[in-house]
Amino acid sequence: MTRIREERIVEADADDVWAIIGEFETGPVRMAPGFVVDSRLEEPGTRFVTFANGMTARERLIELDAEGRSFTYAVTGGSVTPTHDRATMRVRPTAEGRCVFSWTRDVLPDGVVEPMRQAMAYGADLIKLTMEDLAKAAGRAG
């Protein structure tokens, strides 16, 4: 099993970032616009995500910790079907107006590791950019 970890310092308030990332149904489209083109609940606790390149993922929510600003989920179907997948997204405040976004994933088999690593790196960069752009826009609006 391989662990993939992406972490970014985000120049935005942790609560504001969590309000988007922690929204299981619509969060993917809002946090990574253009990379994720659709996200919808198929049933409670299971979402179906469509990416701009046509790939899809069925993801099952394992645990949501709103107070700790984290959730854990697993890819259970779609275009890529790992034999094991467990991913966690977490937002931690570090200073006023700043937080750390971390995304970890344990995955098997080895053949899906590199494509997932690349997608997570790109996604984490886009999430950082999106959250910072939203924070700047809110600052100008207020």
XYZ file of C-alpha atoms in Angstrom:
142
model
C 0.000 0.000 0.000
C 1.212 3.474 -0.848
C 0.449 6.675 1.057
C 0.116 9.847 -1.004
C 0.208 13.191 0.822
C -0.368 16.683 -0.494
C -0.307 19.708 1.791
C -0.691 23.397 0.992
C -0.617 26.569 3.079
C -3.708 28.533 2.105
C -4.002 32.274 2.622
C -7.652 32.048 3.675
C -9.629 31.550 6.869
C -9.920 27.884 7.940
C -13.671 28.166 8.548
C -14.250 29.594 5.074
C -12.122 26.897 3.444
C -13.836 24.160 5.461
C -17.281 25.482 4.507
C -16.496 24.442 0.918
C -14.228 21.433 1.393
C -16.459 19.899 4.047
C -19.563 20.010 1.846
C -19.525 16.417 0.614
C -22.054 16.805 -2.223
C -21.008 20.045 -3.936
C -17.551 20.645 -2.471
C -15.565 19.053 -5.314
C -17.002 21.389 -7.981
C -16.651 24.450 -5.748
C -13.094 23.717 -4.576
C -11.703 22.604 -7.948
C -13.747 24.329 -10.669
C -12.792 23.269 -14.164
C -11.011 20.154 -12.849
C -14.242 18.732 -11.403
C -17.262 19.415 -13.598
C -20.001 17.616 -11.644
C -20.585 16.150 -8.202
C -23.890 14.752 -7.040
C -25.224 12.461 -4.358
C -26.333 9.054 -5.616
C -27.591 8.153 -2.159
C -26.839 9.435 1.334
C -23.095 9.209 1.913
C -22.198 8.329 -1.685
C -21.340 10.867 -4.366
C -20.547 10.514 -8.052
C -17.838 12.915 -9.274
C -17.085 13.711 -12.927
C -13.750 15.248 -13.923
C -13.062 17.487 -16.926
C -11.062 14.734 -18.642
C -14.101 12.434 -18.548
C -12.940 10.267 -15.665
C -15.449 9.495 -12.936
C -15.294 8.404 -9.313
C -17.926 6.990 -7.014
C -16.907 8.035 -3.504
C -18.308 6.806 -0.200
C -18.133 9.007 2.883
C -16.528 7.071 5.733
C -16.285 9.708 8.444
C -17.099 13.399 8.811
C -15.592 15.382 11.685
C -16.950 18.907 11.286
C -15.422 20.092 14.562
C -12.000 18.774 13.547
C -12.525 20.031 9.963
C -11.835 16.694 8.292
C -13.558 13.950 6.391
C -12.520 10.550 5.159
C -13.825 8.872 2.035
C -13.056 5.997 -0.335
C -13.272 5.581 -4.103
C -15.549 2.592 -4.633
C -16.163 2.754 -8.390
C -16.027 4.802 -11.555
C -13.234 4.991 -14.129
C -10.534 4.050 -11.627
C -11.286 1.270 -9.202
C -8.507 0.721 -6.683
C -8.635 -2.468 -4.643
C -8.079 -0.302 -1.549
C -8.603 3.425 -1.152
C -8.918 5.637 1.913
C -8.470 9.393 1.618
C -8.752 12.206 4.146
C -9.082 15.938 3.557
C -8.344 18.192 6.524
C -8.206 21.937 7.161
C -6.147 23.234 10.093
C -5.945 26.881 11.135
C -2.397 28.158 11.577
C -2.809 31.920 11.989
C -5.522 34.475 11.457
C -6.512 34.354 7.802
C -4.324 31.321 7.065
C -4.704 27.555 7.212
C -3.171 24.299 6.037
C -5.075 22.055 3.655
C -3.898 18.446 3.727
C -5.036 15.527 1.611
C -3.773 12.035 2.294
C -4.613 8.777 0.559
C -3.703 5.136 1.143
C -4.156 3.222 -2.091
C -3.631 -0.137 -3.794
C -2.640 -1.430 -6.327
C 0.621 0.225 -7.310
C -0.657 0.784 -10.860
C -3.094 3.510 -9.749
C -0.665 5.326 -7.449
C 1.041 7.611 -9.975
C -2.138 8.789 -11.751
C -3.740 9.462 -8.358
C -0.605 11.249 -7.117
C -0.623 13.516 -10.186
C -4.342 14.230 -9.872
C -4.018 15.013 -6.170
C -1.045 17.361 -6.715
C -2.915 19.232 -9.435
C -6.112 19.245 -7.382
C -4.360 20.519 -4.242
C -2.770 23.375 -6.195
C -6.142 24.278 -7.693
C -7.898 24.079 -4.317
C -5.300 26.448 -2.814
C -5.704 28.895 -5.694
C -9.507 28.741 -5.599
C -9.718 29.270 -1.829
C -7.272 32.190 -1.965
C -9.151 33.787 -4.882
C -12.428 33.485 -2.964
C -10.824 35.011 0.138
C -9.454 37.947 -1.893
C -12.829 38.503 -3.525
C -14.559 38.494 -0.123
C -11.988 40.968 1.211
C -12.624 43.348 -1.681
C -16.360 42.941 -1.250
C -16.240 43.782 2.482
